PDB file of C-alpha atoms in Angstrom:
ATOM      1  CA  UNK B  18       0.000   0.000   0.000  1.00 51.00           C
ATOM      2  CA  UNK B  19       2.581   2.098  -0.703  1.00 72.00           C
ATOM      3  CA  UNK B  20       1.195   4.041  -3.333  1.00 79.00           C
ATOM      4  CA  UNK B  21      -1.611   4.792  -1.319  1.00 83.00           C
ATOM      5  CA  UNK B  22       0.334   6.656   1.548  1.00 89.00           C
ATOM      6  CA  UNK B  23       2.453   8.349  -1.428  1.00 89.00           C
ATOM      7  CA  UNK B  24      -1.714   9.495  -2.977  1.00 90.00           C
ATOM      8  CA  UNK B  25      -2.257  10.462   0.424  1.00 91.00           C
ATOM      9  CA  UNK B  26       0.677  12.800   0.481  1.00 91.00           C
ATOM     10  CA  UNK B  27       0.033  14.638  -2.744  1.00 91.00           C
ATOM     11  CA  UNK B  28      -3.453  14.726  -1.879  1.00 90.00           C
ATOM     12  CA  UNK B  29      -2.966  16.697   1.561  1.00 89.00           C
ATOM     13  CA  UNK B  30      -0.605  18.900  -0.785  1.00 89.00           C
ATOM     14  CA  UNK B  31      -3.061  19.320  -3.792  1.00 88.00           C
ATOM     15  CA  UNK B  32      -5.859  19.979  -0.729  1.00 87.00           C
ATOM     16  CA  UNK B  33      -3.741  22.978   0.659  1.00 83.00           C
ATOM     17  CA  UNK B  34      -3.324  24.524  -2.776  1.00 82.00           C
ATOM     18  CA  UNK B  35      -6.885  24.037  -3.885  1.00 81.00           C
ATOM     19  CA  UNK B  36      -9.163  27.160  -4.465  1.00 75.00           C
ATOM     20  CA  UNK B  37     -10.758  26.420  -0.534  1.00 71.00           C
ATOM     21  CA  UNK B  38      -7.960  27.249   0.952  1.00 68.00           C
ATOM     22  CA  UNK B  39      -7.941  30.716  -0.124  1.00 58.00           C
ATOM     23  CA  UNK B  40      -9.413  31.525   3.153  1.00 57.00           C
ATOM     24  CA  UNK B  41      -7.086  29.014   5.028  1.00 67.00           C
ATOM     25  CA  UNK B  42      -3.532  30.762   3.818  1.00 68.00           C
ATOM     26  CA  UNK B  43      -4.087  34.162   5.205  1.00 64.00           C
ATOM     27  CA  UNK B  44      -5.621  32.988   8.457  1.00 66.00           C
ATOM     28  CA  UNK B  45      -2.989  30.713   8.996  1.00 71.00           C
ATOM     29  CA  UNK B  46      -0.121  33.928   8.105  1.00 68.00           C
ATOM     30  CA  UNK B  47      -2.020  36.566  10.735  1.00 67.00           C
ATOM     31  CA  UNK B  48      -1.466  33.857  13.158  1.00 65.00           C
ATOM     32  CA  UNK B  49       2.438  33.147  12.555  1.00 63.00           C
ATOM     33  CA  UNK B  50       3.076  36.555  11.840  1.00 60.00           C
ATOM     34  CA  UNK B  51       7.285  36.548  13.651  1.00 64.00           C
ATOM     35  CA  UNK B  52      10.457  34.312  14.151  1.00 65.00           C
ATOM     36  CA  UNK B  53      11.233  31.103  12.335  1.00 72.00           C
ATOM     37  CA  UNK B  54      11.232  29.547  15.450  1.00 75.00           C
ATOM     38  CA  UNK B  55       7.478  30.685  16.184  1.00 79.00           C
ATOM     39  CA  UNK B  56       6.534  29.820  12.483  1.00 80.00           C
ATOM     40  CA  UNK B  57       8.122  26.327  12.841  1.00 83.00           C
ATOM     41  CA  UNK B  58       5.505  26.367  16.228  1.00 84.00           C
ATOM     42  CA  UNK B  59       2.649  27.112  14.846  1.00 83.00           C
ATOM     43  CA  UNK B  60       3.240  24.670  12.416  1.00 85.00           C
ATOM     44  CA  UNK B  61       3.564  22.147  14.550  1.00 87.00           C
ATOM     45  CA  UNK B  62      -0.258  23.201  16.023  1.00 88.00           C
ATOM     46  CA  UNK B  63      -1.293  23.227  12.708  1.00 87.00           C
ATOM     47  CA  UNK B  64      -0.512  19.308  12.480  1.00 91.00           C
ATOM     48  CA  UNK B  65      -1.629  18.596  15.749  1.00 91.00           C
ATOM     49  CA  UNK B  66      -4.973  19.924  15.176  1.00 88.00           C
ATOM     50  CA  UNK B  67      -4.908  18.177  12.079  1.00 89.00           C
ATOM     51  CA  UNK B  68      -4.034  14.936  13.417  1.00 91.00           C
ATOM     52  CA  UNK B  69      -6.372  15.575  15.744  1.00 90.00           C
ATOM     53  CA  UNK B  70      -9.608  15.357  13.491  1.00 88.00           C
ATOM     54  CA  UNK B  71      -8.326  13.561  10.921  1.00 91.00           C
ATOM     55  CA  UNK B  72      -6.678  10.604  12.301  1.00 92.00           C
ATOM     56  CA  UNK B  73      -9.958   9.662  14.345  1.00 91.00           C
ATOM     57  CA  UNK B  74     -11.618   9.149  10.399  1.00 88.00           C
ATOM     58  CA  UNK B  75      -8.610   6.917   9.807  1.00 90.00           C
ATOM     59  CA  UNK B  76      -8.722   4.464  13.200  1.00 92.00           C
ATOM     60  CA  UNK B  77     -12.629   4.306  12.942  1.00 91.00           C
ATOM     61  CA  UNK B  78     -12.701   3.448   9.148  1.00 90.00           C
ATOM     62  CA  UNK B  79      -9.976   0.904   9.038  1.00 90.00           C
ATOM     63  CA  UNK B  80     -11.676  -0.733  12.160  1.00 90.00           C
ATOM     64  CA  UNK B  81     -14.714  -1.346   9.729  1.00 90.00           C
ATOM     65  CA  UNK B  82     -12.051  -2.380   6.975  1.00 87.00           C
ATOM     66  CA  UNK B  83     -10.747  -4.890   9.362  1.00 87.00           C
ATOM     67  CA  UNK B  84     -14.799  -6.683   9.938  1.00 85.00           C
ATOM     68  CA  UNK B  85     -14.911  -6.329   5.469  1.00 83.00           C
ATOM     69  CA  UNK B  86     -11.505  -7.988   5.448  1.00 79.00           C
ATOM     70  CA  UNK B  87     -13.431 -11.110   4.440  1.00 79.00           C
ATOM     71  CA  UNK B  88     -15.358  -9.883   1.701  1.00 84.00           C
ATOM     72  CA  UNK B  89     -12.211  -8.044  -0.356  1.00 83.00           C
ATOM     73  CA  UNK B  90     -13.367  -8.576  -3.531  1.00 86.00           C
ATOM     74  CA  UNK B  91     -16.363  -6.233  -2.633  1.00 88.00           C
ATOM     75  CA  UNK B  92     -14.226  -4.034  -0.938  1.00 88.00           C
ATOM     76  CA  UNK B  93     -12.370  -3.585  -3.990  1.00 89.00           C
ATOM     77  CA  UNK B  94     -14.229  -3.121  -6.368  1.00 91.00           C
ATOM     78  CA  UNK B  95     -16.681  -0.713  -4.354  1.00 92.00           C
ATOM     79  CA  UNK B  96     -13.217   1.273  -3.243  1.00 91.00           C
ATOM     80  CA  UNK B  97     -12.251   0.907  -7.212  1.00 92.00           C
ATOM     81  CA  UNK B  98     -15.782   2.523  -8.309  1.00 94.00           C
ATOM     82  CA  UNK B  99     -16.093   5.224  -5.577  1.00 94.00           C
ATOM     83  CA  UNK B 100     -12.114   6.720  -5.951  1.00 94.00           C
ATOM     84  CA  UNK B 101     -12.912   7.410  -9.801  1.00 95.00           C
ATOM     85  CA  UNK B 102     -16.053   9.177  -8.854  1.00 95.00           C
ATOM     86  CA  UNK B 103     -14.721  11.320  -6.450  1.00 93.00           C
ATOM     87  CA  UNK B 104     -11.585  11.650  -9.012  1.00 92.00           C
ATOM     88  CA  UNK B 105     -14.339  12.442 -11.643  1.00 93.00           C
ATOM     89  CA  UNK B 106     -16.068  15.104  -9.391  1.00 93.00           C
ATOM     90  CA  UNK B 107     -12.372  16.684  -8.560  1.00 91.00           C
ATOM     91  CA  UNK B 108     -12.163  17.042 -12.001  1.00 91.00           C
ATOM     92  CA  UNK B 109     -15.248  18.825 -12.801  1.00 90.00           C
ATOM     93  CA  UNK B 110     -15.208  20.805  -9.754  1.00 87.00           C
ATOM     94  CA  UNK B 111     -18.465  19.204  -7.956  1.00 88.00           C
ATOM     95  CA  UNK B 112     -17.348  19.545  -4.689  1.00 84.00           C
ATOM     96  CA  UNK B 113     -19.029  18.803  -0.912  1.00 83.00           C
ATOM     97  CA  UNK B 114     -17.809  19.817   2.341  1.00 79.00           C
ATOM     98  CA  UNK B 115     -17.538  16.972   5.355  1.00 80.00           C
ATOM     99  CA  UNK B 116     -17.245  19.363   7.890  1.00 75.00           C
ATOM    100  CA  UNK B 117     -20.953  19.641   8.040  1.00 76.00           C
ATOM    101  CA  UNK B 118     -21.693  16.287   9.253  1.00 73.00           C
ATOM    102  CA  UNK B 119     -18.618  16.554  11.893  1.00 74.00           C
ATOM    103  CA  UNK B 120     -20.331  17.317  15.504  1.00 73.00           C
ATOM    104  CA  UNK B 121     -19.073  20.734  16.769  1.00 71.00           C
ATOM    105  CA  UNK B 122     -17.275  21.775  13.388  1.00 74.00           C
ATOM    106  CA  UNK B 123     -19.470  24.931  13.241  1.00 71.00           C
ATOM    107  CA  UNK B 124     -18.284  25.869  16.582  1.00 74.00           C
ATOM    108  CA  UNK B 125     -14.515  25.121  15.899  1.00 75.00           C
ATOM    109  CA  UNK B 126     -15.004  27.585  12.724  1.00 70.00           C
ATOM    110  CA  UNK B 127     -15.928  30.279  14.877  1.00 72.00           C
ATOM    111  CA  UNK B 128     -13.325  30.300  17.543  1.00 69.00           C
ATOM    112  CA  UNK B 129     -10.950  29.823  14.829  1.00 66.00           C
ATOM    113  CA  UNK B 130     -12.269  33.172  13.897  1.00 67.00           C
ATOM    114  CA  UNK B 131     -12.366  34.656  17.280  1.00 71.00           C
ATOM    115  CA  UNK B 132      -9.027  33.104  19.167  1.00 69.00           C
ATOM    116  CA  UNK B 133      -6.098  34.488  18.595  1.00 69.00           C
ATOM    117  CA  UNK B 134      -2.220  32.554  18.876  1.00 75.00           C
ATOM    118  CA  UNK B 135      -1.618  29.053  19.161  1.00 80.00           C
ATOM    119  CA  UNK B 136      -5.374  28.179  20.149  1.00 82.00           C
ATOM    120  CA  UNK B 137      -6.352  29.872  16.803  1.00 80.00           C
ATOM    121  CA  UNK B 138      -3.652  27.708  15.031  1.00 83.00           C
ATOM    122  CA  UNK B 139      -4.852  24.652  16.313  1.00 85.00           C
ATOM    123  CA  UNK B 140      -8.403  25.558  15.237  1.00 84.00           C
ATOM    124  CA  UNK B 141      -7.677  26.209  12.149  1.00 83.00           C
ATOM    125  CA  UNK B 142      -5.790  22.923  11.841  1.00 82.00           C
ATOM    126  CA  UNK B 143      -9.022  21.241  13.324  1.00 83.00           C
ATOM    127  CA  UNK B 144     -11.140  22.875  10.851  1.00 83.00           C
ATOM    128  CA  UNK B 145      -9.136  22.730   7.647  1.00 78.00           C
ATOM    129  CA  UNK B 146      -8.210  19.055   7.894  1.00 80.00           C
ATOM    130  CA  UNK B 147     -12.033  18.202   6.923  1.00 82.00           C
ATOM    131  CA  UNK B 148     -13.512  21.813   5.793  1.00 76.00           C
ATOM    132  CA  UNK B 149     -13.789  23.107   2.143  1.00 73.00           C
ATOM    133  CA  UNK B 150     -15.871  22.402  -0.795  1.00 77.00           C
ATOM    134  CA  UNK B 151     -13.576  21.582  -3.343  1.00 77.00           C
ATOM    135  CA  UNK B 152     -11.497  19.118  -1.419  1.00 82.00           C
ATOM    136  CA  UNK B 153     -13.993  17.103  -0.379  1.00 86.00           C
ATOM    137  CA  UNK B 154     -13.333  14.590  -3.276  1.00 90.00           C
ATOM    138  CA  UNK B 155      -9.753  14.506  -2.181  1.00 91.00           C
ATOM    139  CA  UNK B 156     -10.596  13.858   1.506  1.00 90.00           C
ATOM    140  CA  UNK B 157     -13.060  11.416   0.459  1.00 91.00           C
ATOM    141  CA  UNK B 158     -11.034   9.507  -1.656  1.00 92.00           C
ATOM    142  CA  UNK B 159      -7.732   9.288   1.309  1.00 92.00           C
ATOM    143  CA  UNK B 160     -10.788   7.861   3.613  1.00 91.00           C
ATOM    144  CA  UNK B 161     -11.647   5.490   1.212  1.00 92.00           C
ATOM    145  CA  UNK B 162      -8.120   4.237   0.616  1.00 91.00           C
ATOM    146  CA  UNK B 163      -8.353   4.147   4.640  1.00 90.00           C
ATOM    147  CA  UNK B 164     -11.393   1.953   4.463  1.00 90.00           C
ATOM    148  CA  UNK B 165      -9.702  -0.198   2.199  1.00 88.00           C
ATOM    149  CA  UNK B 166      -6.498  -0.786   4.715  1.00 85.00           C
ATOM    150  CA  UNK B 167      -8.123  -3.408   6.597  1.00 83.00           C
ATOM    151  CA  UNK B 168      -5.878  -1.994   9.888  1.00 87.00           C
ATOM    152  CA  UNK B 169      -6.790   0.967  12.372  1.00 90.00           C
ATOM    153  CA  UNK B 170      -3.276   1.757  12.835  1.00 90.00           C
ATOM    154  CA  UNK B 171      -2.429   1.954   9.024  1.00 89.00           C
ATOM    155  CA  UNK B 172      -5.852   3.677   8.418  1.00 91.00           C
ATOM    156  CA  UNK B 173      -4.625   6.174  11.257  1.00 91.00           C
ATOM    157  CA  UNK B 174      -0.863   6.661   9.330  1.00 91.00           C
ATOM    158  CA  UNK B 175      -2.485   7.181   6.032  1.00 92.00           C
ATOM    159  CA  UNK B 176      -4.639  10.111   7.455  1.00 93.00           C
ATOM    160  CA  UNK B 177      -1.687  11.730   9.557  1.00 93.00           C
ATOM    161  CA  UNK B 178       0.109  11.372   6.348  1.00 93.00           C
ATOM    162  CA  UNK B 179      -2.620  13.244   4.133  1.00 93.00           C
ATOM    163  CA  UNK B 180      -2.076  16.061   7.226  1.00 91.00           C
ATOM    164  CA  UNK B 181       1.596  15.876   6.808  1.00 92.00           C
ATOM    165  CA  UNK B 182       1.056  16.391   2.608  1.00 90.00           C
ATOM    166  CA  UNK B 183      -1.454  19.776   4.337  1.00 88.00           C
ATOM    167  CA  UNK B 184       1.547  21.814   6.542  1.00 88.00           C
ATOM    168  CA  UNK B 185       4.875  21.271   4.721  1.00 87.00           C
ATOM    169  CA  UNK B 186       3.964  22.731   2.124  1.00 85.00           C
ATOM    170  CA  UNK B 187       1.934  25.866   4.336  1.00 83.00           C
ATOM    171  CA  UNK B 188       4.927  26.409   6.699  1.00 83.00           C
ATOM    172  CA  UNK B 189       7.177  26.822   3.366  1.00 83.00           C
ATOM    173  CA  UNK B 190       4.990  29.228   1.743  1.00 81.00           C
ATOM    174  CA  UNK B 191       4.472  30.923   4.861  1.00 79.00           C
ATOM    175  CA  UNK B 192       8.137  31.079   5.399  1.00 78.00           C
ATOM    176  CA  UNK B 193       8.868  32.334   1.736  1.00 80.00           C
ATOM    177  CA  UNK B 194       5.241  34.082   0.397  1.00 73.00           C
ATOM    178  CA  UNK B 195       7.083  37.956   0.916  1.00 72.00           C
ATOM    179  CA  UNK B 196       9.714  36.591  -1.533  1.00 78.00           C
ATOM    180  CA  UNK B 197       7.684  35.383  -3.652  1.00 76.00           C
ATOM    181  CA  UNK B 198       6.357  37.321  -6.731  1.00 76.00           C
ATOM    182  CA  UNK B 199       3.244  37.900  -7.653  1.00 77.00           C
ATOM    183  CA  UNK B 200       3.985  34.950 -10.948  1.00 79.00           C
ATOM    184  CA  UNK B 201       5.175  32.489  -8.330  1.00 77.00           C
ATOM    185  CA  UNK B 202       1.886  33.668  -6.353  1.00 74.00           C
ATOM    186  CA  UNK B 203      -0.063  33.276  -8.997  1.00 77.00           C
ATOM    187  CA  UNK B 204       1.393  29.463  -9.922  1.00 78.00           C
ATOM    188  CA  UNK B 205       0.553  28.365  -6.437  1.00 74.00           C
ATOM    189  CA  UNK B 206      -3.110  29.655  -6.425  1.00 74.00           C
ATOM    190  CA  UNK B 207      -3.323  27.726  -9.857  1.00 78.00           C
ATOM    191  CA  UNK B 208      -5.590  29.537 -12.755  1.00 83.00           C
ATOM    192  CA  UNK B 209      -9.076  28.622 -14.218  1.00 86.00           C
ATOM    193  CA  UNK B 210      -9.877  27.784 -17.836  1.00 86.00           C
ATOM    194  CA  UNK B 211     -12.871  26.752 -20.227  1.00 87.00           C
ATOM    195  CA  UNK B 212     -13.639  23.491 -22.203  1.00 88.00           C
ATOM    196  CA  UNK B 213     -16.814  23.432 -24.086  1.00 83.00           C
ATOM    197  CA  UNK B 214     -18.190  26.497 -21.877  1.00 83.00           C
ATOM    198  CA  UNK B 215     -17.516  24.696 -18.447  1.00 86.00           C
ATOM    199  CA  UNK B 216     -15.090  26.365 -16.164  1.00 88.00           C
ATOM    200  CA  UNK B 217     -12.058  24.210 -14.816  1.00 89.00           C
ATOM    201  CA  UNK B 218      -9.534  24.944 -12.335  1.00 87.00           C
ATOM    202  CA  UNK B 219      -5.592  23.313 -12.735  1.00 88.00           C
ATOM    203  CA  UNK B 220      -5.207  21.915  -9.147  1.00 87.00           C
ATOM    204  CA  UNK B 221      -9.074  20.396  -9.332  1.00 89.00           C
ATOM    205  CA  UNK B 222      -7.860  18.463 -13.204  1.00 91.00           C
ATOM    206  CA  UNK B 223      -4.329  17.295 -11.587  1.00 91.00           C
ATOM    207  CA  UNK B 224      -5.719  16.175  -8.670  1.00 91.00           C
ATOM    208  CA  UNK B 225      -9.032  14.670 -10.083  1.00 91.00           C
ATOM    209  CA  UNK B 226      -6.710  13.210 -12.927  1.00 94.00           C
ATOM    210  CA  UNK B 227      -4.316  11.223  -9.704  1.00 92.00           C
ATOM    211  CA  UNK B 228      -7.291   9.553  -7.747  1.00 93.00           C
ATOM    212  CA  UNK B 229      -9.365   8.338 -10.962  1.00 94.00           C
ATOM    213  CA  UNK B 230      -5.406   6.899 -11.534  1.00 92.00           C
ATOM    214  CA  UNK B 231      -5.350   5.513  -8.586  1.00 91.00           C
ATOM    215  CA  UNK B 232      -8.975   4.148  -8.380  1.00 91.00           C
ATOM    216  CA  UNK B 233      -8.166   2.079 -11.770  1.00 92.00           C
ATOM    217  CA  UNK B 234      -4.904   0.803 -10.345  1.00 89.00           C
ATOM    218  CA  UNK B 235      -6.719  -0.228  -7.403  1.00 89.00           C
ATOM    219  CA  UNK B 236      -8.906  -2.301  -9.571  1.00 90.00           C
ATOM    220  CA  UNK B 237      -6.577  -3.628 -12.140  1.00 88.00           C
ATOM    221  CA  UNK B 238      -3.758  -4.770  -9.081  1.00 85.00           C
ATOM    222  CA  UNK B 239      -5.860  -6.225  -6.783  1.00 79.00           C
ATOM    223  CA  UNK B 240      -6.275  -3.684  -4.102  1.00 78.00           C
ATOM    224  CA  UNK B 241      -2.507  -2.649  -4.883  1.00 70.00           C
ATOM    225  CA  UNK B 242      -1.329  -5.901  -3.950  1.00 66.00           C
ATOM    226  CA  UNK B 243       0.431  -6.735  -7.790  1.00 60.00           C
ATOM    227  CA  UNK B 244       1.354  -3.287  -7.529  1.00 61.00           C
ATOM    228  CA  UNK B 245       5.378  -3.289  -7.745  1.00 60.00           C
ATOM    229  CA  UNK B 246       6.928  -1.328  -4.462  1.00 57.00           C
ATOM    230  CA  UNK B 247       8.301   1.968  -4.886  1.00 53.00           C
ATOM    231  CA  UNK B 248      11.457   0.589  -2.772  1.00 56.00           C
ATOM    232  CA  UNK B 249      12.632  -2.330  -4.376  1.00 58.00           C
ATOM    233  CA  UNK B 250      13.025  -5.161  -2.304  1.00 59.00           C
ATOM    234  CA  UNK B 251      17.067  -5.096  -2.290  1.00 64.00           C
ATOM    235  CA  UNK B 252      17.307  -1.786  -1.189  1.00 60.00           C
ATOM    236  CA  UNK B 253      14.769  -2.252   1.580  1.00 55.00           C
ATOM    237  CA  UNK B 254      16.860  -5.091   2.805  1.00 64.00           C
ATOM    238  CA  UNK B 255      20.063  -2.990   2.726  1.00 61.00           C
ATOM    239  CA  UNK B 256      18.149   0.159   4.610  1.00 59.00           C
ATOM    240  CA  UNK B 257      17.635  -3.016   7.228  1.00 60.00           C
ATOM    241  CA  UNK B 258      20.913  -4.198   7.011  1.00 64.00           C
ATOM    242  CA  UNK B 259      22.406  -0.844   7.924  1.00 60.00           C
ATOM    243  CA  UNK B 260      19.157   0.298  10.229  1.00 59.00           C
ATOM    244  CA  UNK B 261      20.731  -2.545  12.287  1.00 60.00           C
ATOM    245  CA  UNK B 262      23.895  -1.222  12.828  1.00 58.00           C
ATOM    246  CA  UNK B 263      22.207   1.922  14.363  1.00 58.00           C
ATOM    247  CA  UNK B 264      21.232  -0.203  17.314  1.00 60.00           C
ATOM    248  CA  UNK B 265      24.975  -0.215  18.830  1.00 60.00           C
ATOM    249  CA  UNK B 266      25.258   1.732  21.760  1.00 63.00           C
ATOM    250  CA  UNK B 267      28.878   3.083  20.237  1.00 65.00           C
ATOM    251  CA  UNK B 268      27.006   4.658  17.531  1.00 63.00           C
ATOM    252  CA  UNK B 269      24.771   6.268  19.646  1.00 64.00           C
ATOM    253  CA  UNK B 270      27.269   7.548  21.878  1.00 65.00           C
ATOM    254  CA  UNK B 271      29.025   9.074  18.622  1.00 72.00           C
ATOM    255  CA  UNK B 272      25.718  10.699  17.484  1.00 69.00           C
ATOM    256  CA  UNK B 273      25.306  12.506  20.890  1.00 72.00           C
ATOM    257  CA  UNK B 274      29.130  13.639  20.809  1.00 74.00           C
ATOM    258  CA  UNK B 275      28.691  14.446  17.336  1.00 77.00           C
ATOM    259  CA  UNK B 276      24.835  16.708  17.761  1.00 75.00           C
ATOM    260  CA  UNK B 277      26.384  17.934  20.837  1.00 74.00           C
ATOM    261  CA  UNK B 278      29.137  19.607  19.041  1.00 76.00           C
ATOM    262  CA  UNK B 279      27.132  21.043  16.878  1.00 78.00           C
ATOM    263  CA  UNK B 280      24.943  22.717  19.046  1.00 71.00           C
ATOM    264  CA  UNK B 281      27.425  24.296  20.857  1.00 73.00           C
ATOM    265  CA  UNK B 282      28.714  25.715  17.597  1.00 77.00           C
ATOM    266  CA  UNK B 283      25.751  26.714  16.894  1.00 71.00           C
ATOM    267  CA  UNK B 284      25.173  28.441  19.979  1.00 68.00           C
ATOM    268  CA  UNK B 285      28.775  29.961  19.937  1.00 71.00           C
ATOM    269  CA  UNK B 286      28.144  31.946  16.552  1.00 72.00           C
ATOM    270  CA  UNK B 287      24.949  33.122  17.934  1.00 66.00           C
ATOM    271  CA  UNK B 288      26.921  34.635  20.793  1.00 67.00           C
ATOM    272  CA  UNK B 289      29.429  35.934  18.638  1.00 70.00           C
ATOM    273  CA  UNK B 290      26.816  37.507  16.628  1.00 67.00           C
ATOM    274  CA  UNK B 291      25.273  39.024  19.125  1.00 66.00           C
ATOM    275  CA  UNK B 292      28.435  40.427  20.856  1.00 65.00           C
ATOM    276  CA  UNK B 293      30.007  41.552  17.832  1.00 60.00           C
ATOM    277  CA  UNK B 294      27.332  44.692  17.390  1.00 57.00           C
ATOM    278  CA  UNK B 295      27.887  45.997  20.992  1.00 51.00           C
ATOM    279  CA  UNK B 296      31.651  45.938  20.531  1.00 50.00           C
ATOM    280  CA  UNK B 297      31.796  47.839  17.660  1.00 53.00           C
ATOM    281  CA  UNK B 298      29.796  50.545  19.055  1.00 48.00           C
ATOM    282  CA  UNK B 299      31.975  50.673  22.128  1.00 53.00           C
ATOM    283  CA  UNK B 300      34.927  51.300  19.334  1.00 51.00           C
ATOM    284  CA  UNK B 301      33.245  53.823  17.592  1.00 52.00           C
ATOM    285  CA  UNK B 302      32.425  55.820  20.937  1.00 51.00           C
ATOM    286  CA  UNK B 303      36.457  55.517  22.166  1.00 53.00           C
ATOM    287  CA  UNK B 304      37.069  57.220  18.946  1.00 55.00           C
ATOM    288  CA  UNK B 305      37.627  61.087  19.282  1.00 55.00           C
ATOM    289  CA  UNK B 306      34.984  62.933  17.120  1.00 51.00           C
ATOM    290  CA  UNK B 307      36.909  65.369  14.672  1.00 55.00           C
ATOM    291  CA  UNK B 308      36.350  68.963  15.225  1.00 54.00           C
ATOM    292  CA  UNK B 309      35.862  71.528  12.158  1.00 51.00           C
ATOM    293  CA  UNK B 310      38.250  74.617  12.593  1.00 50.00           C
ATOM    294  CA  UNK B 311      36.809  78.093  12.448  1.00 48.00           C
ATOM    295  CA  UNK B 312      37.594  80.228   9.557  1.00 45.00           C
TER     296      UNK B 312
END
């Protein structure tokens, strides 16, 4: 299942760049408005509020995937069937938004709203994981790859996954959006066009275009079972082979010594940096200040 987690991903990407979350970007930028350090933070809200909502949807479904488990040719094909609708909708923009079945979500919305700092970052991560109209079909589809897990915990990983694909991509454009011109703005936000008199939007075709993909390699692989792994098997067994020697308490003495010293660098530079200002202006107030001579 591979591929699925990897759909997930660029589905919790292609989510954050859809036309919904128009509203989403500048509430999330009043909120981290500072430091690195406190964008980095609020990012870190951001997930867990996503994680939060989202991977509750992913334990609960792939409990009911594990009581189908016996019936997986029906659980394919309906999985199959339902992926390529929602890809299909995604495609022609019919959207839906599963907030408004969530208990509470209404609620959530409007202290998102209201709150200010980290509470209003974990709000909006609370809300946005499930809110929006046009990526509906997207979360709709990652559930029903969820569904189709037959585990709670991989259910669970697939959804904090589809969060993860939601803020790496928002704390990067947050971190870089006043360097950014307005082209590069205008890439991310996408750009609408008309086929036969029907409106389409980029994101909406891409993404639409990935889980219809996916849907018919679901079908034609046997619930992604044929499906050959992204990792070959070789290299998986050499990232085991030298995962293993990890495990020796020499190496992890090294990789404290090692961090350690780095750290202290780190911290030593800052210092420097810091010092470096004040010391010059103590030089420039030892100097005399040159007189002009009266004519």
């Amino acid at each position: 299942m591979e591929i699925g987690f990897v759909t997930a991903l660029l589905g919790g990407m292609l989510a954050l760049l859809s036309p919904c979350s128009a509203l989403l970007l500048p509430a999330f930028f009043a909120s981290t408005v500072g430091t690195r350090l406190q964008l980095l933070a609020h990012g870190g809200v951001f997930y867990l509020g996503l994680v939060l909502t989202l991977v509750p949807f992913g334990l609960g479904l792939g409990a009911l995937g594990s009581v189908l488990i016996s019936e997986r040719g029906l659980v394919i094909a309906i999985t199959a069937a339902v992926l390529v609708a929602l890809g299909l909708m995604q495609v022609f923009g019919i959207g839906f938004d599963l907030a408004r079945i969530v208990p509470g979500m209404d609620r959530m919305q409007r202290g998102a709203s209201t709150r200010t700092g980290f509470l209003r970052t974990l709000l909006l991560g609370a809300v946005g994981g499930v809110a929006g109209f046009c990526a509906g079909p997207i979360l709709g589809a990652i559930l029903t790859l969820a569904l189709a897990q037959g585990s709670p915990w991989g259910a669970g990983a697939m959804l904090a996954v589809y969060g993860a694909g939601m803020v790496a991509p928002l704390v990067v454009i947050a971190a870089l959006w006043q360097k950014m011109g307005d082209r590069a703005r205008r890439m991310l936000r996408g750009r609408s066009f008309t086929i036969l008199g029907r409106q389409f939007h980029t994101t909406s075709v891409i993404t639409g275009t990935i889980i219809v993909a996916v849907g018919v390699l679901f079908w034609t692989t046997n619930g992604l079972v044929a499906m050959p792994a992204l990792i070959p098997t070789d290299v998986q067994s050499w990232i085991q082979e030298r995962g293993a020697l990890l495990a020796d308490p020499l190496v992890d003495v090294i990789a404290i010594v090692v961090v350690t010293g780095i750290a202290l660098t780190v911290w030593a530079l800052r210092q420097r940096r810091r010092l470096e200002p004040a010391h010059e202006r103590d030089v420039n107030a030892s100097r005399p200040v040159p007189t002009t001579s009266k004519r």
